[in-house]
mmCIF file of C-alpha atoms in Angstrom:
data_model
loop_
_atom_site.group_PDB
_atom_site.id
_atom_site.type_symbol
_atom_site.label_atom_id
_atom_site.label_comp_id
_atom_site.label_asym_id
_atom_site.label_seq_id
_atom_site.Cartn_x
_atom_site.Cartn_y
_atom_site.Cartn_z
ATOM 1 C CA UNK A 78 25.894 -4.508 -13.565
ATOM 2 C CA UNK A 79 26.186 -1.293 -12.080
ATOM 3 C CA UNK A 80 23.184 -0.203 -9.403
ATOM 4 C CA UNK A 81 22.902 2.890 -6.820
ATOM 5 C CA UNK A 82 23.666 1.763 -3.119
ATOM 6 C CA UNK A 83 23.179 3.831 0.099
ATOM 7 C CA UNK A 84 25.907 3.239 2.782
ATOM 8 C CA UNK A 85 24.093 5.566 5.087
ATOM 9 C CA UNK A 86 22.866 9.359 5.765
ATOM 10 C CA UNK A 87 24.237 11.402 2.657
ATOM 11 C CA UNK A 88 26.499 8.445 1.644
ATOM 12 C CA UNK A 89 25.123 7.176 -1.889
ATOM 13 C CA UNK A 90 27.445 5.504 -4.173
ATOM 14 C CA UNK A 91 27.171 3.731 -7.682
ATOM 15 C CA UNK A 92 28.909 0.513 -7.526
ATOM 16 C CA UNK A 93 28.589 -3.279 -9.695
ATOM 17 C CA UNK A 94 26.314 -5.644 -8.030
ATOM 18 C CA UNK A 95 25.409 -8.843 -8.883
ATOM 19 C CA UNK A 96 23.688 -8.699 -12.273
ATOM 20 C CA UNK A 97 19.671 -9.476 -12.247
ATOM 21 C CA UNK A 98 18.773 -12.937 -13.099
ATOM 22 C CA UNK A 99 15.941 -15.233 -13.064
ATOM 23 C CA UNK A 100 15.612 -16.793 -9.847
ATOM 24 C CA UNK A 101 11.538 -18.086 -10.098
ATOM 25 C CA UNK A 102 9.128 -18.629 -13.036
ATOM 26 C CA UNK A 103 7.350 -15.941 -12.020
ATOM 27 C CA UNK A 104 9.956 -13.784 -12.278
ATOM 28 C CA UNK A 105 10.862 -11.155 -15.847
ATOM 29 C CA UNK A 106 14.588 -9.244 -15.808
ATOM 30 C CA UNK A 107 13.948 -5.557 -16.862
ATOM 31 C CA UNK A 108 16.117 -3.120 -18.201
ATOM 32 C CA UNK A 109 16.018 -0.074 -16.892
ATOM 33 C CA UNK A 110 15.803 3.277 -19.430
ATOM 34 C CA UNK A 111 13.774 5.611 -16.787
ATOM 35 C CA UNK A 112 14.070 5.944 -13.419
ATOM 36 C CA UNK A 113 13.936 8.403 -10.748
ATOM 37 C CA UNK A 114 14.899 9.910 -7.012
ATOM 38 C CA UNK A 115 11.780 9.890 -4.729
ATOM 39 C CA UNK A 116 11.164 12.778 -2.191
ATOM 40 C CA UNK A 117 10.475 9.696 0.237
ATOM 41 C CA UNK A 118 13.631 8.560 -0.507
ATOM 42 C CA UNK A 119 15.327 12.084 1.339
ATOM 43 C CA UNK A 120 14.080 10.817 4.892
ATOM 44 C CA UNK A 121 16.567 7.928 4.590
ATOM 45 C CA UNK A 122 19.451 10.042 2.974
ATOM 46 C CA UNK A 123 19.023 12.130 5.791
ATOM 47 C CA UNK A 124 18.623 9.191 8.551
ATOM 48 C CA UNK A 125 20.210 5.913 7.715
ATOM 49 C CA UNK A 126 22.478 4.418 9.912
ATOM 50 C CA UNK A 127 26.127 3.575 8.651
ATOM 51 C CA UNK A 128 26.551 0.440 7.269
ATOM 52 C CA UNK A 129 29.375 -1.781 5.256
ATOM 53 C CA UNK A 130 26.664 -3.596 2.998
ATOM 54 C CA UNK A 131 24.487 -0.797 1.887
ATOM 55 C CA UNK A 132 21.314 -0.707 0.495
ATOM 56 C CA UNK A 133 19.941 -1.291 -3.007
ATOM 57 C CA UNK A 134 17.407 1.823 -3.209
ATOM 58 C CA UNK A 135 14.752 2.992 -6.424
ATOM 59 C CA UNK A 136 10.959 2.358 -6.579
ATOM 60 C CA UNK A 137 10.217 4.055 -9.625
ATOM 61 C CA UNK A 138 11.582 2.799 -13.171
ATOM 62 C CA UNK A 139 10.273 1.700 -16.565
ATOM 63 C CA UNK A 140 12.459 -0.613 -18.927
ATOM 64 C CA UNK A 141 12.290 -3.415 -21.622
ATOM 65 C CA UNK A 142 11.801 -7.192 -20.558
ATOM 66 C CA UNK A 143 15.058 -8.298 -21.030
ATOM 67 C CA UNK A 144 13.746 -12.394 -19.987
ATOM 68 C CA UNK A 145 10.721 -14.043 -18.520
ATOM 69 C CA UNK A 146 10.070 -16.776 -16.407
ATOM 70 C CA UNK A 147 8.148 -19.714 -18.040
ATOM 71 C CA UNK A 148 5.420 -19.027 -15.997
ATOM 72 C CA UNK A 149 5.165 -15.409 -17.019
ATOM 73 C CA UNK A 150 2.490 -14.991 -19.821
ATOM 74 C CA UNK A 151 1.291 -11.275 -19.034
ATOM 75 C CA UNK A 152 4.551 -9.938 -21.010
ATOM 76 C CA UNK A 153 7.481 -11.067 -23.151
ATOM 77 C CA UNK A 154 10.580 -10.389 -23.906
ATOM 78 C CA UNK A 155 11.078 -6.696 -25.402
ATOM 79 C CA UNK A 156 7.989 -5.154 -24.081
ATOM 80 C CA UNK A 157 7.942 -2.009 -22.616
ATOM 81 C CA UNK A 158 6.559 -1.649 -18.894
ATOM 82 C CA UNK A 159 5.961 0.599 -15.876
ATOM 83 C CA UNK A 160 6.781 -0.693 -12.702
ATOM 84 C CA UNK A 161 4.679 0.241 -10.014
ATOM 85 C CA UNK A 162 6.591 0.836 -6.645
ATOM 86 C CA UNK A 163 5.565 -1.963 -5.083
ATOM 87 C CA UNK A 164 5.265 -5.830 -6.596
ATOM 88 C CA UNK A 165 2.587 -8.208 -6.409
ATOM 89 C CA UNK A 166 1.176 -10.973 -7.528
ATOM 90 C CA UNK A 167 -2.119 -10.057 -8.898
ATOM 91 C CA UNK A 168 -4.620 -12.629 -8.169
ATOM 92 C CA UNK A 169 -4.543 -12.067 -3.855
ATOM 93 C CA UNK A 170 -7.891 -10.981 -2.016
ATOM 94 C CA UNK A 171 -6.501 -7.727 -1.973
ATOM 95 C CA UNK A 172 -4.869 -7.429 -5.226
ATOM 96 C CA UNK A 173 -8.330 -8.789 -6.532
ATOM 97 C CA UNK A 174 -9.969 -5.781 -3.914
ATOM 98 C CA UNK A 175 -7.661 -3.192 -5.980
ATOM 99 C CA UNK A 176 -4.882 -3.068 -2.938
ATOM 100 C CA UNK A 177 -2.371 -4.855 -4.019
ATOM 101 C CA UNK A 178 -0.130 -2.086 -1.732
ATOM 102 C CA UNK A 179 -1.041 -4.954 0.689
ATOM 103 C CA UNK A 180 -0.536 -7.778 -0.995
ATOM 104 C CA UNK A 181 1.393 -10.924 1.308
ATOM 105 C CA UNK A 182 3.030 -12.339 -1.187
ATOM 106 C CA UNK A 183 4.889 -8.640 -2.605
ATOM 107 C CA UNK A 184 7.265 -6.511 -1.339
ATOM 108 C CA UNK A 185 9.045 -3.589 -1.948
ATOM 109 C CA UNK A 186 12.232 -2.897 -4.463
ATOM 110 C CA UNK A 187 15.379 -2.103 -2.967
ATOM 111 C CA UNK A 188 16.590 -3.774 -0.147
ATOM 112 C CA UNK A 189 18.497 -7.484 -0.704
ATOM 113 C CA UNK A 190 16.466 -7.043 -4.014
ATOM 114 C CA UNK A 191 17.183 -4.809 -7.301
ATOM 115 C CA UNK A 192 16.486 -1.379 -6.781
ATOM 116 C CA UNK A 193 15.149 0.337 -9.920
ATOM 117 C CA UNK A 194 18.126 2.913 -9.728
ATOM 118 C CA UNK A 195 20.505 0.223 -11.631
ATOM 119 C CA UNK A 196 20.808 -0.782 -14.841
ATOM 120 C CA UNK A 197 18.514 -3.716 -14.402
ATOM 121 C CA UNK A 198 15.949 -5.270 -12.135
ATOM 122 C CA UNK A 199 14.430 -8.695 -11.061
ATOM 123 C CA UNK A 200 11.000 -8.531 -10.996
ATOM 124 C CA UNK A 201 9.274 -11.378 -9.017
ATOM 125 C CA UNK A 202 5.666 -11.402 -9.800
ATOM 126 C CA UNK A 203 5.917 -10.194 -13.354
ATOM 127 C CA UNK A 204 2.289 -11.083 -14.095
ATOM 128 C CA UNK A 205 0.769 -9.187 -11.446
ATOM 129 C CA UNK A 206 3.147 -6.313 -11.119
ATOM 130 C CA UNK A 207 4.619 -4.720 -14.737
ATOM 131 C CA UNK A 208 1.652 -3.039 -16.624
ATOM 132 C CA UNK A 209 2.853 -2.863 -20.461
ATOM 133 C CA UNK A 210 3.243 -0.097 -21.907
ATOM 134 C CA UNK A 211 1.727 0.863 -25.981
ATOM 135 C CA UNK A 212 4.773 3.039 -26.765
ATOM 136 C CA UNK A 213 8.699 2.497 -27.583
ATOM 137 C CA UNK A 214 11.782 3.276 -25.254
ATOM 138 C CA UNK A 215 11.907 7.046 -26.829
ATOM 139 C CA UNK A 216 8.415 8.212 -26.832
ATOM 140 C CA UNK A 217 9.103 11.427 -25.841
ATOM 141 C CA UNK A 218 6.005 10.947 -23.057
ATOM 142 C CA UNK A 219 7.505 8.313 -20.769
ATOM 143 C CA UNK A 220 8.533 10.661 -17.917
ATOM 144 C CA UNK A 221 4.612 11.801 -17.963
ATOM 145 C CA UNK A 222 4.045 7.945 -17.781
ATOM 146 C CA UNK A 223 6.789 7.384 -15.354
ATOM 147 C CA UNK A 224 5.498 9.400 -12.717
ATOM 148 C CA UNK A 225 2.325 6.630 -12.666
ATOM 149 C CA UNK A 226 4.986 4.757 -10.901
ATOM 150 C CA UNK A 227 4.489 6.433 -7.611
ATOM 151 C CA UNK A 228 3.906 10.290 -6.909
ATOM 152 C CA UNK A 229 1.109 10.476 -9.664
ATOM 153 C CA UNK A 230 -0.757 7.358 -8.542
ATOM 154 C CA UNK A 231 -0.355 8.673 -4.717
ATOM 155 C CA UNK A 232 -1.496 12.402 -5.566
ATOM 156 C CA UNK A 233 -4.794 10.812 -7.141
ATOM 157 C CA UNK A 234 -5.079 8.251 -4.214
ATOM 158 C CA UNK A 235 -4.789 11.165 -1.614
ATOM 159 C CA UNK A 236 -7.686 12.917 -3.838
ATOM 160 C CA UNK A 237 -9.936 10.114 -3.711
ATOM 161 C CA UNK A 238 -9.635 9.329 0.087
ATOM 162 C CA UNK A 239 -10.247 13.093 0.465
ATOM 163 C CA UNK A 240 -13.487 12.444 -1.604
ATOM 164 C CA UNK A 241 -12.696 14.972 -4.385
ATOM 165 C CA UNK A 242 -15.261 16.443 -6.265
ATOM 166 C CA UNK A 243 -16.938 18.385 -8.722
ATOM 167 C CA UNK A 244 -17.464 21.881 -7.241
ATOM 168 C CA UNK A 245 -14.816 21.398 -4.148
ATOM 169 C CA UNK A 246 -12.674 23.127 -2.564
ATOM 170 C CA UNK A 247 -9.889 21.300 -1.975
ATOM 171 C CA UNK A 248 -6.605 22.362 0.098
ATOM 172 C CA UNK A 249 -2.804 20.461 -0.601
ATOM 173 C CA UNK A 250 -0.671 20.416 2.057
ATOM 174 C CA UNK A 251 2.937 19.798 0.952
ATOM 175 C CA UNK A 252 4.732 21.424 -2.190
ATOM 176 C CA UNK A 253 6.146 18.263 -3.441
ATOM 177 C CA UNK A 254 6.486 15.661 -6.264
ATOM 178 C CA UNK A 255 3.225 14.176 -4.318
ATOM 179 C CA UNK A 256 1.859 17.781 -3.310
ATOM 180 C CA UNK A 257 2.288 18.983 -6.713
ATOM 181 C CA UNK A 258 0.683 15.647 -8.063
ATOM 182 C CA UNK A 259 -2.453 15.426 -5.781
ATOM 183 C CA UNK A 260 -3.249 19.167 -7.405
ATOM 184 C CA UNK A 261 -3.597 17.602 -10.613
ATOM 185 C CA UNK A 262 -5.525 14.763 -9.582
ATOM 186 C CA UNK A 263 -7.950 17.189 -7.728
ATOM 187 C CA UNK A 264 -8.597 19.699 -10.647
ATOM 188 C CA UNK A 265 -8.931 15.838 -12.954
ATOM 189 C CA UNK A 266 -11.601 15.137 -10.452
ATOM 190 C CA UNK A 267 -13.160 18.275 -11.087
ATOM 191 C CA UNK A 268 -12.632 20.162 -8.062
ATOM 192 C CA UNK A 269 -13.370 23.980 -8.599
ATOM 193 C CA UNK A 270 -11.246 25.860 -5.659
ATOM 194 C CA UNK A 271 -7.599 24.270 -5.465
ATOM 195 C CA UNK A 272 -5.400 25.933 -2.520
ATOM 196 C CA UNK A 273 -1.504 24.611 -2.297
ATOM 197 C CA UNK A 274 0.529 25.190 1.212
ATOM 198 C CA UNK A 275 4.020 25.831 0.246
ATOM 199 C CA UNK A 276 6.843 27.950 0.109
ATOM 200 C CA UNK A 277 9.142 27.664 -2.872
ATOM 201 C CA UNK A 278 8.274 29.936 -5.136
ATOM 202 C CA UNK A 279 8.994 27.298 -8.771
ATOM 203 C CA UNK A 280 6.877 24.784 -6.950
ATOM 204 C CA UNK A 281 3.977 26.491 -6.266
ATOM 205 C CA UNK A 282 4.079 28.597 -9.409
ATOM 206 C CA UNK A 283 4.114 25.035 -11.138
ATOM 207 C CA UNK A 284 1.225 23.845 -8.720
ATOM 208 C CA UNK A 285 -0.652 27.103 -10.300
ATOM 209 C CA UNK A 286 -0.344 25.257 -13.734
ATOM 210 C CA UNK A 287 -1.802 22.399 -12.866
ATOM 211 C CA UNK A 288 -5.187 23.722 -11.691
ATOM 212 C CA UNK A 289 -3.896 25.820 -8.136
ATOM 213 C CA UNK A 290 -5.863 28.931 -7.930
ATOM 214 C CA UNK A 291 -4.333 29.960 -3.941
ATOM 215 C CA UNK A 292 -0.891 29.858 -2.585
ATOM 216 C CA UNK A 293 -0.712 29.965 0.881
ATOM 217 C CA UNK A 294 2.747 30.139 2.508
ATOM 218 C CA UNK A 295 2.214 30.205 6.176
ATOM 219 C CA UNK A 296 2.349 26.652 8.408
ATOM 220 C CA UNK A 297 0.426 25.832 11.725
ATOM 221 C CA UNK A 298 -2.316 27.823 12.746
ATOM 222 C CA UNK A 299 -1.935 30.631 10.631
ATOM 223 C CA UNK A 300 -2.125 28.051 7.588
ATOM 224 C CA UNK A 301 -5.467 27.111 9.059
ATOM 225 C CA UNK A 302 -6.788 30.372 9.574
ATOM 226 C CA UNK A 303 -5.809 31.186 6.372
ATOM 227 C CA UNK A 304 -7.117 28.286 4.827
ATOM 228 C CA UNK A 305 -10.508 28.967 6.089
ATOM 229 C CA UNK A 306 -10.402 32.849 4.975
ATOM 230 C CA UNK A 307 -9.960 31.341 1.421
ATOM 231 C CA UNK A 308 -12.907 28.443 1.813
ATOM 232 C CA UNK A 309 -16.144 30.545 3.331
ATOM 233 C CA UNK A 310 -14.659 30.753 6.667
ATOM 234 C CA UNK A 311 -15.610 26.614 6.994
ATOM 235 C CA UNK A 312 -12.352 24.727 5.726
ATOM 236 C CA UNK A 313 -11.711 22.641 2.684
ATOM 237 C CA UNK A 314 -14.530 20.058 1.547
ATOM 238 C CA UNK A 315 -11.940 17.901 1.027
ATOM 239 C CA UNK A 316 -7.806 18.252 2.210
ATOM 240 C CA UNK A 317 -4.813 15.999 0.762
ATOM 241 C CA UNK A 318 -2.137 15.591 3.523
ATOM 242 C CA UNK A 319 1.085 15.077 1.264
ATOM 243 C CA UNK A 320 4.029 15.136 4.070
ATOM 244 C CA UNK A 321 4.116 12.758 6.597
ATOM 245 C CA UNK A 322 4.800 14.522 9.989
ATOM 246 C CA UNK A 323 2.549 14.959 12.829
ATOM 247 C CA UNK A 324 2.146 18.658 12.154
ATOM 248 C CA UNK A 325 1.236 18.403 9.107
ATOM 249 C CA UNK A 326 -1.641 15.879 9.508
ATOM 250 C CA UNK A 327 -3.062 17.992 12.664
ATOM 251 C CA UNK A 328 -2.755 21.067 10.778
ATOM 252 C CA UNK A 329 -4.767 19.163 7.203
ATOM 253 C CA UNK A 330 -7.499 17.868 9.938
ATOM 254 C CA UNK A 331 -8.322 21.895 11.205
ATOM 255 C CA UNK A 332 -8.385 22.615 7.837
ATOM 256 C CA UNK A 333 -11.059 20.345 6.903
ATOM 257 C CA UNK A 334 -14.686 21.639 7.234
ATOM 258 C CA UNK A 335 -17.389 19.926 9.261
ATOM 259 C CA UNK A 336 -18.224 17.088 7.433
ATOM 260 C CA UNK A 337 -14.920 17.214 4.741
ATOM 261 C CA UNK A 338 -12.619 14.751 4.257
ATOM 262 C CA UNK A 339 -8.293 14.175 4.542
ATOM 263 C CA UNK A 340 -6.325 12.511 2.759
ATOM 264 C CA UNK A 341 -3.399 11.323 4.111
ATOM 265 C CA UNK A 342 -0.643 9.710 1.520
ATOM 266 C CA UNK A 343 2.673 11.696 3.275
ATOM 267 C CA UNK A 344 4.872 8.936 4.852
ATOM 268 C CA UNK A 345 4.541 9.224 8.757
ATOM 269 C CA UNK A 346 7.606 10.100 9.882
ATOM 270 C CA UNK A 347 7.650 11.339 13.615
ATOM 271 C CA UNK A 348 5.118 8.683 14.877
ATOM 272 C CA UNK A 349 2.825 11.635 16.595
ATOM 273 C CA UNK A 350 -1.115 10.678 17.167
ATOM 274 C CA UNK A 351 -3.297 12.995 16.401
ATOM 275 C CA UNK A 352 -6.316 13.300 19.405
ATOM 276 C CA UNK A 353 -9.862 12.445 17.414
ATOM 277 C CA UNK A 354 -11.124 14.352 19.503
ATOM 278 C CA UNK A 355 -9.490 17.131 17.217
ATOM 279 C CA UNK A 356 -12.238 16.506 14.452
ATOM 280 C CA UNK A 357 -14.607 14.423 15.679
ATOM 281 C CA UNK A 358 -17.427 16.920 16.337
ATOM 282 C CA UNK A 359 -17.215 18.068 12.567
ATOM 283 C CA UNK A 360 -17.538 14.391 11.573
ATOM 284 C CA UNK A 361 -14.217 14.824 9.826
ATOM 285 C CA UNK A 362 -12.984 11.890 7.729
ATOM 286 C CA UNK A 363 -9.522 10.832 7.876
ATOM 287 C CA UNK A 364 -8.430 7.953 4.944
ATOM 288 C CA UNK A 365 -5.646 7.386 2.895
ATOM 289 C CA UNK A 366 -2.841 5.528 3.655
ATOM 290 C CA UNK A 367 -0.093 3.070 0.920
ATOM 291 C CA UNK A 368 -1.478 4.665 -2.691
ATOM 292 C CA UNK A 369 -2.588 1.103 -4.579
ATOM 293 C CA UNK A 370 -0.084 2.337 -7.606
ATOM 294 C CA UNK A 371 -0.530 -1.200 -9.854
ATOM 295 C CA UNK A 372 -4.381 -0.994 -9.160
ATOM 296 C CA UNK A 373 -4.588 3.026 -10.341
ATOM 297 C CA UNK A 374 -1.913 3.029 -12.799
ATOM 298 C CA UNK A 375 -3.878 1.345 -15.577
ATOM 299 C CA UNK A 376 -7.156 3.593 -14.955
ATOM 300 C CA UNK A 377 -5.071 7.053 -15.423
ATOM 301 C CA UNK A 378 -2.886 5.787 -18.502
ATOM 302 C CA UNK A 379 -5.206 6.583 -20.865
ATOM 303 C CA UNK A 380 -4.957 10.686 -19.344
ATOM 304 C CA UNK A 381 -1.375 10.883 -19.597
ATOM 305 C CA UNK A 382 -1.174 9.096 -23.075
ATOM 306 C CA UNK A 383 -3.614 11.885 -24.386
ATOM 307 C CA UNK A 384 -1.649 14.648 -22.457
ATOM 308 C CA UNK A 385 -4.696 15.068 -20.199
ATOM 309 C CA UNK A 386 -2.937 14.530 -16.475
ATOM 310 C CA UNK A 387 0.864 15.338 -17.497
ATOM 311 C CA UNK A 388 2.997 15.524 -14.567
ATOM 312 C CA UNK A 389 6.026 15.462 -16.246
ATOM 313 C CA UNK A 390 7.159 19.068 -15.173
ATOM 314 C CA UNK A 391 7.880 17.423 -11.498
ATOM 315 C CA UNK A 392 11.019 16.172 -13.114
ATOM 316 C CA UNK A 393 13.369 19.305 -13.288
ATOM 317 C CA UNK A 394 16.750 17.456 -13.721
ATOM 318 C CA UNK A 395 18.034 14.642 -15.388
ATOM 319 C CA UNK A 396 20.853 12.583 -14.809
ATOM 320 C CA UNK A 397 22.433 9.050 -16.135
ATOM 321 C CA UNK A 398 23.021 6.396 -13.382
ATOM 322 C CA UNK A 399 26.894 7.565 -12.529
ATOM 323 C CA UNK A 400 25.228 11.402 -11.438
ATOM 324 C CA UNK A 401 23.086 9.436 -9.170
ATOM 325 C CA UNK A 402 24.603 10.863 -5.753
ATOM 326 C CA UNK A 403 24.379 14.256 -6.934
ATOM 327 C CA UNK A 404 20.851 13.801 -7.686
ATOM 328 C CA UNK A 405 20.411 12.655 -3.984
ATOM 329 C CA UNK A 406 22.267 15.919 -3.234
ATOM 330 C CA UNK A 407 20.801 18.596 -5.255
ATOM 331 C CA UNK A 408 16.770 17.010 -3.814
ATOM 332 C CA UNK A 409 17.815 17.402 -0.509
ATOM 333 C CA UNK A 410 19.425 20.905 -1.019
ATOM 334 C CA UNK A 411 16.134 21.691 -2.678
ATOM 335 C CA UNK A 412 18.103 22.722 -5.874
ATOM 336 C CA UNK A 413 15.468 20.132 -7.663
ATOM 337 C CA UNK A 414 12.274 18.876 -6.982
ATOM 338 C CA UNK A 415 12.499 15.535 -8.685
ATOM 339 C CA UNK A 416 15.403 14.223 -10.652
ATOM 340 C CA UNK A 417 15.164 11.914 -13.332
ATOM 341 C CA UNK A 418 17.552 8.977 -14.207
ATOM 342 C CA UNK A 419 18.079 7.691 -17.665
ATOM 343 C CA UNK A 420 20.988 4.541 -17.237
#
């Protein structure tokens, strides 16, 4: 079969791999129909190291069982599913807690397993990881359902560790598919004053139409100050940290008002600490961390079904599986924001 392999920094190639087969009876073999490029997925384009062997790379795909393990009874063969972006098996501590982000017996896709940018994937853990889906391979919403695989689930994660409410104000950091994501979870939640940080211009006009009311383009501590002009002169009640550098998390803690709450969901990138000593005084919460994607998907399914959370406008190109490496290219060019992969 033919998959999407990363020989290193701006090096992404489509080439056949071994095709996806049963290997455990926990196991189901998925074909992919919808998949996409992750904004997490640019750090690595931009980073990785050479390499002869490559790396299988995708964490976001639905498809149709294709075969199940005999000890797979939570789907069959030809149902449709969502993958979350990590697997697990379902029945853990944590999976049973609702973090099955941390469960020790899953793992992530990609890697010396399928990546969900190929034509198929081996799914260990079928049971605990695919959530079926009540719709065929052409409903016309699955790339509003396939953004429950990671950026929707992490938005709304980031908005509950930010303790998003009715009435708050809430401030996104990051113009992203996560950024853009964690505004609509915030306005779901009911918040009443939504300010995005950003600076492209079709990103933040989109963040406007899903419940935005304030654009602020400046970074640092003119965001802050800015931020704080906009919220009462206090800071945000609650603030979703959506990029994953240093900066950016100091800068979503000022923002914060004594007492508020961050978010954090952006994957850390530079390693910085932040000094508590930076918010403690305002008793300033920080949470977030891995969003729990197979323990939110199935609560926020029944909103994008009705057309209630729809973040399908993230995806602004679409590409089959032999365009993959341009996708890559136009994301990190910022000539889309999130491309989407039909094999």
């Amino acid at each position: 079969m033919r998959a999407a392999v990363m020989f290193g920094a701006g090096d992404v190639q489509v080439r056949q791999v071994p095709d996806a087969r049963l290997e455990r009876p926990t196991d189901a073999v998925v074909r992919v129909t919808h998949a996409a490029i992750c904004g997490s997925d640019l750090w690595r384009y931009r980073k990785l190291a050479p390499s002869t062997a490559g790396v299988r790379i995708g964490h976001e795909f639905i498809g149709v069982v294709e075969e199940v393990g005999a000890e797979v009874t939570a789907v069959r063969r030809g149902d449709l599913v969502l993958a979350p972006f990590k697997w697990s098996d379902g029945t853990c501590e944590f999976c049973r807690d609702g973090l099955p982000n941390c469960c020790p017996n899953g793992g992530f896709w990609g890697g010396e397993l399928d990546g969900g940018r190929g034509e198929a994937v081996r799914v260990p853990q079928a049971d605990g990881t695919l959530v079926p889906l009540p719709m065929g391979p052409d409903d016309p919403r699955l790339p509003a359902v396939l953004a429950l695989s990671d950026v929707l689930c992490t938005g709304h994660h980031a908005a509950l560790a930010a303790r998003v409410r009715p009435g708050a104000t809430v401030a996104v950091v990051g113009d992203g598919a996560v950024g853009l994501c964690g505004v609509l979870a915030a306005a779901r939640l009911g918040a009443e004053h939504i300010v995005i940080l950003g600076r492209h211009a079709r990103r933040t006009e989109l963040a406007r139409r899903f419940g935005a009311v304030e654009v602020v383009p400046e970074r640092g501590a003119a965001a802050v100050e800015r931020v704080r002009e906009l919220t009462g002169g206090h800071g945000a009640h609650a603030v979703l940290e959506c990029v994953g550098t240093g900066e950016a998390l100091r800068d979503a803690l000022d923002m914060a008002r004594p007492g508020g709450a961050v978010g954090y969901v952006g994957v850390p990138q530079d390693g910085e600490g932040v000094d508590v000593r930076r918010f403690y005084r305002r008793n300033v919460t920080l949470a977030g961390g891995t969003a729990p994607a197979r323990a939110h998907a199935p609560e926020l399914l029944p909103d994008v079904l009705s057309g209630r959370l729809d973040a399908s406008a993230v995806f602004d190109r679409t590409v089959g599986l032999d365009d993959v490496p341009d996708g890559y290219r136009a994301m990190a060019e910022r000539e889309a924001l999130k491309v989407l992969i039909r094999p």
